GROMACS .gro file of C-alpha atoms in nm:
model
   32
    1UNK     CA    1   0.000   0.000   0.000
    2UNK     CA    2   0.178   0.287  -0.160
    3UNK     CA    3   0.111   0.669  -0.016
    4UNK     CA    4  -0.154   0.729  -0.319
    5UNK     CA    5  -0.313   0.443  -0.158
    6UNK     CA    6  -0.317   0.554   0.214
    7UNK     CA    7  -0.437   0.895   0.077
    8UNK     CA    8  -0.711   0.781  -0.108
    9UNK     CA    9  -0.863   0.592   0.207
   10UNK     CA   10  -0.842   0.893   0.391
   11UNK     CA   11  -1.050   1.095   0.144
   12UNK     CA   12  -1.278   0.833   0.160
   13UNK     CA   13  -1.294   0.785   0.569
   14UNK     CA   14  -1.301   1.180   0.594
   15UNK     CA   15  -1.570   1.219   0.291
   16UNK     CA   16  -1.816   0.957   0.507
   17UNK     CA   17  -1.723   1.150   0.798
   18UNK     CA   18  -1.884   1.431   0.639
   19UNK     CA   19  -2.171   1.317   0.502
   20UNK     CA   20  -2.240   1.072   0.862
   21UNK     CA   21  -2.210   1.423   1.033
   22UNK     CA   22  -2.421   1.640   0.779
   23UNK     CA   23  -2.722   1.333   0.818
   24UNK     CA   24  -2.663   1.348   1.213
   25UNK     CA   25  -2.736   1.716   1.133
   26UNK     CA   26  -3.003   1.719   0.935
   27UNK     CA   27  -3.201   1.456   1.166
   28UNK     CA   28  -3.148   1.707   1.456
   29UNK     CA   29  -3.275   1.967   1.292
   30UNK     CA   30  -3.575   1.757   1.124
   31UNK     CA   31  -3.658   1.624   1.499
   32UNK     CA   32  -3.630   2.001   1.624
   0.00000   0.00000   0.00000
């Protein structure tokens, strides 16, 4: 697993991050 490799994962994990986060969000605000 080269760098490219490692760095694509992490776009990936952070990207779902994001959009877990924005839905947690949005659910809040839907509940509210």
């Amino acid at each position: 697993m080269g760098i490219k490799g490692r760095q694509r994962v992490q776009d990936k994990f952070s990207s779902g991050m994001i959009i877990s986060k924005t839905l947690k969000t949005y659910h809040d605000v839907v509940q509210g």
